[in-house]
Tab-separated table of C-alpha atoms in Angstrom:
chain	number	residue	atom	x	y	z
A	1	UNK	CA	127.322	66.261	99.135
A	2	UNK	CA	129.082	63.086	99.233
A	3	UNK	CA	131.777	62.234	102.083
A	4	UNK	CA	135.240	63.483	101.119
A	5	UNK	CA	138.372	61.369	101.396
A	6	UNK	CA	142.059	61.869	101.194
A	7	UNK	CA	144.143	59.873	99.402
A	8	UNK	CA	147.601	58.943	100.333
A	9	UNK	CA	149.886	56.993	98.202
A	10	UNK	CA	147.410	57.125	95.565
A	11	UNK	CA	149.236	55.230	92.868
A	12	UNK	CA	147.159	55.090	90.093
A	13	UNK	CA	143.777	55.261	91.754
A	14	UNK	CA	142.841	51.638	92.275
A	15	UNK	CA	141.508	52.378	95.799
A	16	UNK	CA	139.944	55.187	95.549
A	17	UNK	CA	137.706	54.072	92.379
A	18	UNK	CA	136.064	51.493	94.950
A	19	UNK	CA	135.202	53.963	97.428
A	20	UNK	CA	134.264	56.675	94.641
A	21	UNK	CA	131.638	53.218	93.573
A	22	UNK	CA	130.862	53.100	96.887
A	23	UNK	CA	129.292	56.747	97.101
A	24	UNK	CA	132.210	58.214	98.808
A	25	UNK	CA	134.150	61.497	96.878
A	26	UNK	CA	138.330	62.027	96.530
A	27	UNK	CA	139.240	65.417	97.535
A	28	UNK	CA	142.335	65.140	97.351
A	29	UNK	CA	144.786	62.387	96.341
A	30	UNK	CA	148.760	62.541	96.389
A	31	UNK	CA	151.306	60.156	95.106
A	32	UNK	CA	155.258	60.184	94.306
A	33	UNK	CA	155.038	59.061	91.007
A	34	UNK	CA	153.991	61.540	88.123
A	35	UNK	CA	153.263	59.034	85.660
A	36	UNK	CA	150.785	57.358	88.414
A	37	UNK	CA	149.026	61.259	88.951
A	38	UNK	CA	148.883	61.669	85.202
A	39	UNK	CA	146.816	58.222	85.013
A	40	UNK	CA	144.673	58.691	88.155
A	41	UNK	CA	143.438	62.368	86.560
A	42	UNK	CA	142.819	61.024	83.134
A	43	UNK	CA	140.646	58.565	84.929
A	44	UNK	CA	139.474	60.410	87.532
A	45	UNK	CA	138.502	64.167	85.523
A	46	UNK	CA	139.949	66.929	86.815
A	47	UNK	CA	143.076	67.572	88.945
A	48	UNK	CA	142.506	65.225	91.598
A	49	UNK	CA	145.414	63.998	92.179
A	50	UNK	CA	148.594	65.644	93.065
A	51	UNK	CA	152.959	64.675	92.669
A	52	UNK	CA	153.702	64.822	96.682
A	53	UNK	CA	156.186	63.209	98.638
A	54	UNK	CA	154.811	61.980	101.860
A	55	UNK	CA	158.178	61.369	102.628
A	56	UNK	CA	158.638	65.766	103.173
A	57	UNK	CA	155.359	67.131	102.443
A	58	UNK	CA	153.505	67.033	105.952
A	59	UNK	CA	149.983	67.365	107.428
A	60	UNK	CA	150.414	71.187	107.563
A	61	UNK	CA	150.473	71.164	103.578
A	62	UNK	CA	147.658	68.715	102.882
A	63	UNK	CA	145.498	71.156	105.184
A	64	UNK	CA	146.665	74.275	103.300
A	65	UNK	CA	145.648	72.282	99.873
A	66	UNK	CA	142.131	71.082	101.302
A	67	UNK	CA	141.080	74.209	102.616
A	68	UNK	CA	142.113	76.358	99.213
A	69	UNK	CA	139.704	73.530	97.428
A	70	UNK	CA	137.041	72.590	100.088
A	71	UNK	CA	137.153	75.199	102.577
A	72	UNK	CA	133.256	74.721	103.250
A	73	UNK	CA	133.849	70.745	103.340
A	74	UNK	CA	135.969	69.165	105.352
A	75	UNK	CA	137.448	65.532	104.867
A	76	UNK	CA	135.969	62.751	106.815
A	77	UNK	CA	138.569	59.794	105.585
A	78	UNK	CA	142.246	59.036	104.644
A	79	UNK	CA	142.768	55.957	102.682
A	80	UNK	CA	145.601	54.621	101.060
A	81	UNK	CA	148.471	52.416	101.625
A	82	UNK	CA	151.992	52.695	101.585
A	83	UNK	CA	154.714	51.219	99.113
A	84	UNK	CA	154.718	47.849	100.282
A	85	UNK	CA	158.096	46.218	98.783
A	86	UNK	CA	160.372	46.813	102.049
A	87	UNK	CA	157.355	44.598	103.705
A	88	UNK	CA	156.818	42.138	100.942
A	89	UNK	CA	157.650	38.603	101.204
A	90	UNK	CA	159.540	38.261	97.190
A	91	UNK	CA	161.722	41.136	99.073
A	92	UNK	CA	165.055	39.195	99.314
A	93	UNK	CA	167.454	42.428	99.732
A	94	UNK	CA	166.004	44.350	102.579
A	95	UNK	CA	167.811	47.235	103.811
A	96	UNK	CA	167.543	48.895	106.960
A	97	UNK	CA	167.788	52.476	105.661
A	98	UNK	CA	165.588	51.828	102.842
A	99	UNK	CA	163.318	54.951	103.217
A	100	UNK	CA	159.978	53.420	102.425
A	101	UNK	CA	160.236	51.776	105.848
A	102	UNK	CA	159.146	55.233	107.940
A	103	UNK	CA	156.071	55.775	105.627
A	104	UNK	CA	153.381	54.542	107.485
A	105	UNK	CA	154.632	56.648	110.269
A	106	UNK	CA	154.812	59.386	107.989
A	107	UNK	CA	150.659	58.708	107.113
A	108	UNK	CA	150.049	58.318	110.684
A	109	UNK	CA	151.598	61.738	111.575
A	110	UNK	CA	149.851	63.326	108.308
A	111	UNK	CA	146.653	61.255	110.177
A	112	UNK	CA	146.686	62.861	113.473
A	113	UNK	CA	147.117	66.352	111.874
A	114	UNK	CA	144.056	65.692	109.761
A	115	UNK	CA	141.943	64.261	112.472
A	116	UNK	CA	143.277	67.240	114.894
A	117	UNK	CA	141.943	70.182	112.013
A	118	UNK	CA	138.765	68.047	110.825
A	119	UNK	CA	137.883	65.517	113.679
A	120	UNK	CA	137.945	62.686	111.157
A	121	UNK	CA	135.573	59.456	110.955
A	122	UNK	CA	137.988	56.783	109.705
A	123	UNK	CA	140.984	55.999	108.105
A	124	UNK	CA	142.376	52.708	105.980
A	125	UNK	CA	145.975	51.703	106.140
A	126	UNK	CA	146.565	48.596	103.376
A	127	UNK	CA	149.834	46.889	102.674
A	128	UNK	CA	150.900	43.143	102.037
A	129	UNK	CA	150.675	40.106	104.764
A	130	UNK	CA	154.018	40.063	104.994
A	131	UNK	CA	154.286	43.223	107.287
A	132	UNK	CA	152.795	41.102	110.041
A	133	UNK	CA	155.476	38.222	109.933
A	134	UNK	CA	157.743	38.276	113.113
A	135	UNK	CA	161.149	40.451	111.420
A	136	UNK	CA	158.334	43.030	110.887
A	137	UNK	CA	156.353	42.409	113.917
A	138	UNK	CA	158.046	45.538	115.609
A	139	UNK	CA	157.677	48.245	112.874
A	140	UNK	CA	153.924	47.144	112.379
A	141	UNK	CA	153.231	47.251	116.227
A	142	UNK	CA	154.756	50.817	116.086
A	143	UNK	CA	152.630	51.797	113.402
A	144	UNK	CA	150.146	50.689	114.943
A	145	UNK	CA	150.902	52.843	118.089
A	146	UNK	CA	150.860	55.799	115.973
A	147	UNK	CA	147.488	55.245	114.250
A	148	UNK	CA	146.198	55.214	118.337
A	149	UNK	CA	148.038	57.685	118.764
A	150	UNK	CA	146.645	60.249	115.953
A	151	UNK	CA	142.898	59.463	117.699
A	152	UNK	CA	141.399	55.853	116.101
A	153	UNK	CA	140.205	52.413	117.566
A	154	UNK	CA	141.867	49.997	115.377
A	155	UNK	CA	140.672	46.694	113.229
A	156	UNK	CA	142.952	44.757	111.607
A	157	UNK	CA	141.932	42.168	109.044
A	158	UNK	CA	142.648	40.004	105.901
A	159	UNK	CA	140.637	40.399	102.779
A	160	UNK	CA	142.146	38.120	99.818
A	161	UNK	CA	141.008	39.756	96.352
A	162	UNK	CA	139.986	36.156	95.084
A	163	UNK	CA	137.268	36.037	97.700
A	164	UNK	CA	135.551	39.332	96.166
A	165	UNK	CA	134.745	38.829	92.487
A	166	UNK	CA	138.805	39.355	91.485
A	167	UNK	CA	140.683	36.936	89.541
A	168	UNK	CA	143.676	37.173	91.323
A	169	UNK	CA	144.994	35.637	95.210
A	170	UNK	CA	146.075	38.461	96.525
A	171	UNK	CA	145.721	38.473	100.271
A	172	UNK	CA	146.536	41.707	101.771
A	173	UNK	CA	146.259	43.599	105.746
A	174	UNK	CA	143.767	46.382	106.054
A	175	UNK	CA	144.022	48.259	109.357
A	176	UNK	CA	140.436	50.269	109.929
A	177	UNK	CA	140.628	53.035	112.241
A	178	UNK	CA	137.488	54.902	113.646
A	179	UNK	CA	137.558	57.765	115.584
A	180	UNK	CA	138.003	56.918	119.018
A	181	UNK	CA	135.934	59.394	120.609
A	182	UNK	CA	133.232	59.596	117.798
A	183	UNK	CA	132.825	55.977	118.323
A	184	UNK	CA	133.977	54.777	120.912
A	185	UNK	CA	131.407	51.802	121.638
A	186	UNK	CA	130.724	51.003	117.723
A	187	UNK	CA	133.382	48.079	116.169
A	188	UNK	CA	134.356	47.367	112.667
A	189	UNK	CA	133.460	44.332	111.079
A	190	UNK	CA	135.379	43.539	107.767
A	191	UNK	CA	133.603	42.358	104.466
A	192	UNK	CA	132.967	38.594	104.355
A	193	UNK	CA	133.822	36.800	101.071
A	194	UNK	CA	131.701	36.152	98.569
A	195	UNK	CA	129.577	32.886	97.747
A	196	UNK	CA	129.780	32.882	94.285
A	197	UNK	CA	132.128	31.243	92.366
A	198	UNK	CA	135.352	32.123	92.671
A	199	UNK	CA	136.804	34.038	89.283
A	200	UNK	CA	139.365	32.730	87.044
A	201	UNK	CA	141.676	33.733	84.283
A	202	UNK	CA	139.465	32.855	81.578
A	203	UNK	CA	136.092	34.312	82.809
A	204	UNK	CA	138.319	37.793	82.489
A	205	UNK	CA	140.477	36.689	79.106
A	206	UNK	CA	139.606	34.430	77.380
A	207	UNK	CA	138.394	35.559	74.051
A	208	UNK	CA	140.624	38.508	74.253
A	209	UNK	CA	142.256	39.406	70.557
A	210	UNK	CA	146.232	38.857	70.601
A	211	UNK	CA	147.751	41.922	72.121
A	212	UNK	CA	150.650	44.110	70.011
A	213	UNK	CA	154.491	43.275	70.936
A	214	UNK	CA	156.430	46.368	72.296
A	215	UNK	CA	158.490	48.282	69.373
A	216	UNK	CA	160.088	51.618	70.075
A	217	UNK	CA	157.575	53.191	67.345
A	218	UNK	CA	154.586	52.179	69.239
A	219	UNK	CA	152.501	54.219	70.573
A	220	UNK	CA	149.705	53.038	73.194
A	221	UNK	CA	147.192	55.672	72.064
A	222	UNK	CA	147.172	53.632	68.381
A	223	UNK	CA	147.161	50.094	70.037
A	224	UNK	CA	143.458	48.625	68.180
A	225	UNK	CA	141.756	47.320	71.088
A	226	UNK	CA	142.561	48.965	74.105
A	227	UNK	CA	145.768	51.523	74.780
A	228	UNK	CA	147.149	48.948	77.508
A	229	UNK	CA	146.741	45.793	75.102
A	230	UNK	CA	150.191	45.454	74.760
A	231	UNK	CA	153.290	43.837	76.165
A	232	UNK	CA	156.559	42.531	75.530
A	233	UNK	CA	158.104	40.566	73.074
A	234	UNK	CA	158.543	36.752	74.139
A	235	UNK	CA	162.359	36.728	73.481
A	236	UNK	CA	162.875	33.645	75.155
A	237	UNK	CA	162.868	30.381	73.365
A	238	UNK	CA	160.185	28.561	76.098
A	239	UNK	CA	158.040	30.803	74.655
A	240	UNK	CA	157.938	28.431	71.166
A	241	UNK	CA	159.477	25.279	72.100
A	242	UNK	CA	156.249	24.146	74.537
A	243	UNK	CA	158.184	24.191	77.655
A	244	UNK	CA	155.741	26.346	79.261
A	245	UNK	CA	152.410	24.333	80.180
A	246	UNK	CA	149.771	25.924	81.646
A	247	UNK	CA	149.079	25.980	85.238
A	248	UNK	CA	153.004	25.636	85.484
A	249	UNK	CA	155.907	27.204	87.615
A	250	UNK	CA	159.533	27.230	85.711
A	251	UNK	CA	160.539	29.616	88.538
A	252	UNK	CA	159.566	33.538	89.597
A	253	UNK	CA	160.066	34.145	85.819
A	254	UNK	CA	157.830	31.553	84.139
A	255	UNK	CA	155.010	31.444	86.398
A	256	UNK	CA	152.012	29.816	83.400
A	257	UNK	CA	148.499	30.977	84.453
A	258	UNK	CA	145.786	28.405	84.340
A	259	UNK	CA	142.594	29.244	82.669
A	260	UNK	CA	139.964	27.734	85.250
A	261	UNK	CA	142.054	28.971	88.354
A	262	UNK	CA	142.291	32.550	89.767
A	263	UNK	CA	145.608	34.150	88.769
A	264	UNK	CA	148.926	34.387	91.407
A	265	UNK	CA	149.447	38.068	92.961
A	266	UNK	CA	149.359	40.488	90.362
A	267	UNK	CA	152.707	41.829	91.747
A	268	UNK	CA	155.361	42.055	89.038
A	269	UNK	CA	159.223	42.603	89.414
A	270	UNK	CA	161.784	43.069	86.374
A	271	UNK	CA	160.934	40.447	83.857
A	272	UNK	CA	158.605	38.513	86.376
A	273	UNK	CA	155.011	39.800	84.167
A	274	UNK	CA	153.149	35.977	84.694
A	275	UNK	CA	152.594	33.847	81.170
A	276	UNK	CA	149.627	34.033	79.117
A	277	UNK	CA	147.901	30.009	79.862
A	278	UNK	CA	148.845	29.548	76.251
A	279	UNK	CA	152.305	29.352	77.522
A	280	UNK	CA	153.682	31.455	74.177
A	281	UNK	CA	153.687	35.403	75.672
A	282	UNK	CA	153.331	37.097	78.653
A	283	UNK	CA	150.240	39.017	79.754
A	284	UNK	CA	149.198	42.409	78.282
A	285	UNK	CA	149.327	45.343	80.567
A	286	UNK	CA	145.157	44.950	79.906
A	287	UNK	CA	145.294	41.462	80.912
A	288	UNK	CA	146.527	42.600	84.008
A	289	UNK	CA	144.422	45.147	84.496
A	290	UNK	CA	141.246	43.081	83.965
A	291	UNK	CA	142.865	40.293	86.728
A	292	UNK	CA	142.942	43.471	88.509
A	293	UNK	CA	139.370	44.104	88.482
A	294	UNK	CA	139.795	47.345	86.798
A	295	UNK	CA	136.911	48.258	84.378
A	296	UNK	CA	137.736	47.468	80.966
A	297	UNK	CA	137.631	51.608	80.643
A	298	UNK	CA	139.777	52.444	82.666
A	299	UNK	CA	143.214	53.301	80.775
A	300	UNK	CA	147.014	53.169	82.482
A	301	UNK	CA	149.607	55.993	81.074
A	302	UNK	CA	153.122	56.215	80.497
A	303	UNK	CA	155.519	53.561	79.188
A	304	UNK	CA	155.168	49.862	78.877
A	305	UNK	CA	157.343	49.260	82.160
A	306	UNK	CA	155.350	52.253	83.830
A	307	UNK	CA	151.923	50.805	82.961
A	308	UNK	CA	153.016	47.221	84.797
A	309	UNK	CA	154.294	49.420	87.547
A	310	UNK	CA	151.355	50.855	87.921
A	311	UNK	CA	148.898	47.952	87.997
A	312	UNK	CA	151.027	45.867	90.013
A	313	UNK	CA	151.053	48.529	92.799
A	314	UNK	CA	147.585	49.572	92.615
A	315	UNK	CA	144.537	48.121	95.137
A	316	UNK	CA	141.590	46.156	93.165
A	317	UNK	CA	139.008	48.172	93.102
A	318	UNK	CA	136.307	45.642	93.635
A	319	UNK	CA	138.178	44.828	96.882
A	320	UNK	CA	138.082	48.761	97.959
A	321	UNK	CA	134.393	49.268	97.306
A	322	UNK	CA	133.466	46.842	99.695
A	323	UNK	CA	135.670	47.984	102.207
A	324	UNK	CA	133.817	51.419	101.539
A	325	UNK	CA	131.042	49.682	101.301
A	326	UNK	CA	131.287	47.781	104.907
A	327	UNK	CA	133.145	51.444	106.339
A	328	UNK	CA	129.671	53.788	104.886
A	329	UNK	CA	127.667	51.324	107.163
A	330	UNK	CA	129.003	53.398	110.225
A	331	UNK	CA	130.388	56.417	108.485
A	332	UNK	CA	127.297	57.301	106.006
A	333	UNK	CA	128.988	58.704	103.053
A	334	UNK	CA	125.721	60.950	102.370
A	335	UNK	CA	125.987	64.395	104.494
């Protein structure tokens, strides 16, 4: 049987389909968001996924869950990263009660209760770069602390997605834990980037039929090409006057891809999805989702807004299978 991982903050499964490439298998995967579980099951077959929040559900309930399912198998990961805003750098109104802040302590207590029933091999913590920059520098030492703390040597490294066959810069931390007393003498060494040529907009794109505008009587099951081939109307008038030229930046708004360059973070806030290098619409939920490195297969649920949601949140998964890829090396997903 292949090794079994949990999955915390699962979103809509980005991570997990790289390790699931990688030969690695997703007992059990949790996430806040319904819409996000819904998408990650149609994807994934079966009930995989579960709605949990990590913010109340505790180690003592992810046991209970893994043992009525697997009680022959026991996990040998945890992956997953949590909600990242709080830490991210576009993240101009920060709040010091904003809840999302405790939730990598919450993984590493949900960790160390894992690795104390199951003796765990490894764990992966992702989130953006900007939860190393110095007015973070405290929490992330903490967490930190507490990944020690639950039983793991730590590695801590920066894999852009750009570097790994994605069309997209999107730099982001991985911390790599391995059991401390399991291996104690063996280190972690991180992917290195690929030689190839780097990917760009139109090598996933171009050639693409025009996507359908939103309308309130749409529905994304009867979209022609794909169910996520869709996106919003261009109200604006820069859409049609040629104010928008490609490669261009009119502002966290109007942010004009270029077709022989990789794309900017696929990260997008209210009214931020990036412009289409024809400078007349934005991107499809599908565009994004191929910049993502998501198979052209795989299929988002729930509304328009829900669908960008959950593609800007999610991990590429061409980035996560060679994370798996580089973790299997020491941890041999084949038992």
């Amino acid at each position: 049987m292949l090794s079994q991982v949990v999955s915390l903050f699962c979103g809509c499964g980005g991570l997990d389909l790289g390790f699931t490439q990688a030969g690695f298998n997703v007992a059990l995967a949790l996430d806040v968001d319904p819409v996000a579980v819904r998408t990650y099951n149609h994807n994934h077959g079966g009930e995989v996924a579960q709605v949990a929040d990590l913010l109340t559900t505790d180690g003592a309930d992810i046991i209970r869950l893994l043992d009525a399912k697997y009680p022959n198998v026991p996990p040998k990961g945890v992956i997953g990263g949590s909600p990242c805003q709080v830490f991210s750098i576009g993240n101009r109104h920060i709040k010091d009660d904003d809840t999302r802040r405790i939730l990598p302590t919450k993984y590493a207590a949900i960790l160390k209760a894992l690795n104390d029933r199951y003796e765990l091999d490894f764990f992966v913590f992702e989130n953006v770069r900007g939860i190393t920059f110095e007015k973070h520098k405290k929490d992330f030492s903490q967490f930190k602390e507490s990944f020690e703390d639950a039983g793991f040597r730590l590695f801590e490294g920066l894999l852009d997605a750009q570097h790994f066959g994605v069309a997209q810069k999107r730099p982001r931390v991985f911390v790599v834990g391995l059991n401390a007393r399991k291996y104690s003498e063996q280190d972690f060494t991180f992917p290195a980037p690929s030689r190839g040529q780097v990917v760009s907009v139109a090598d996933k794109i171009d050639g693409l039929p025009e996507p359908v505008f939103y309308r309130r009587d749409v529905r994304p099951e009867d979209l022609p090409h794909h169910r996520n081939h869709w996106t919003m109307q261009p109200k604006s008038a820069k859409f049609s006057d040629g104010f928008l030229k490609e490669g261009q930046c009119k502002g966290r708004s109007f942010r004009v891809l270029s077709w022989a360059k990789p794309s900017w973070t696929v990260a997008y806030g209210n009214r931020e999805v990036h412009i289409h290098p024809l400078g007349t619409r934005r991107l499809s939920v599908y565009e994004s989702m191929l910049l993502q490195g998501f198979p052209s297969t795989y299929q988002l649920l729930g509304t328009l807004s829900a669908q960008y949601r959950q593609v800007s949140d999610a991990v590429p998964p061409p980035v996560g299978k060679v994370l798996a890829e580089a973790i299997g090396l020491i941890c041999n997903p084949i038992v």
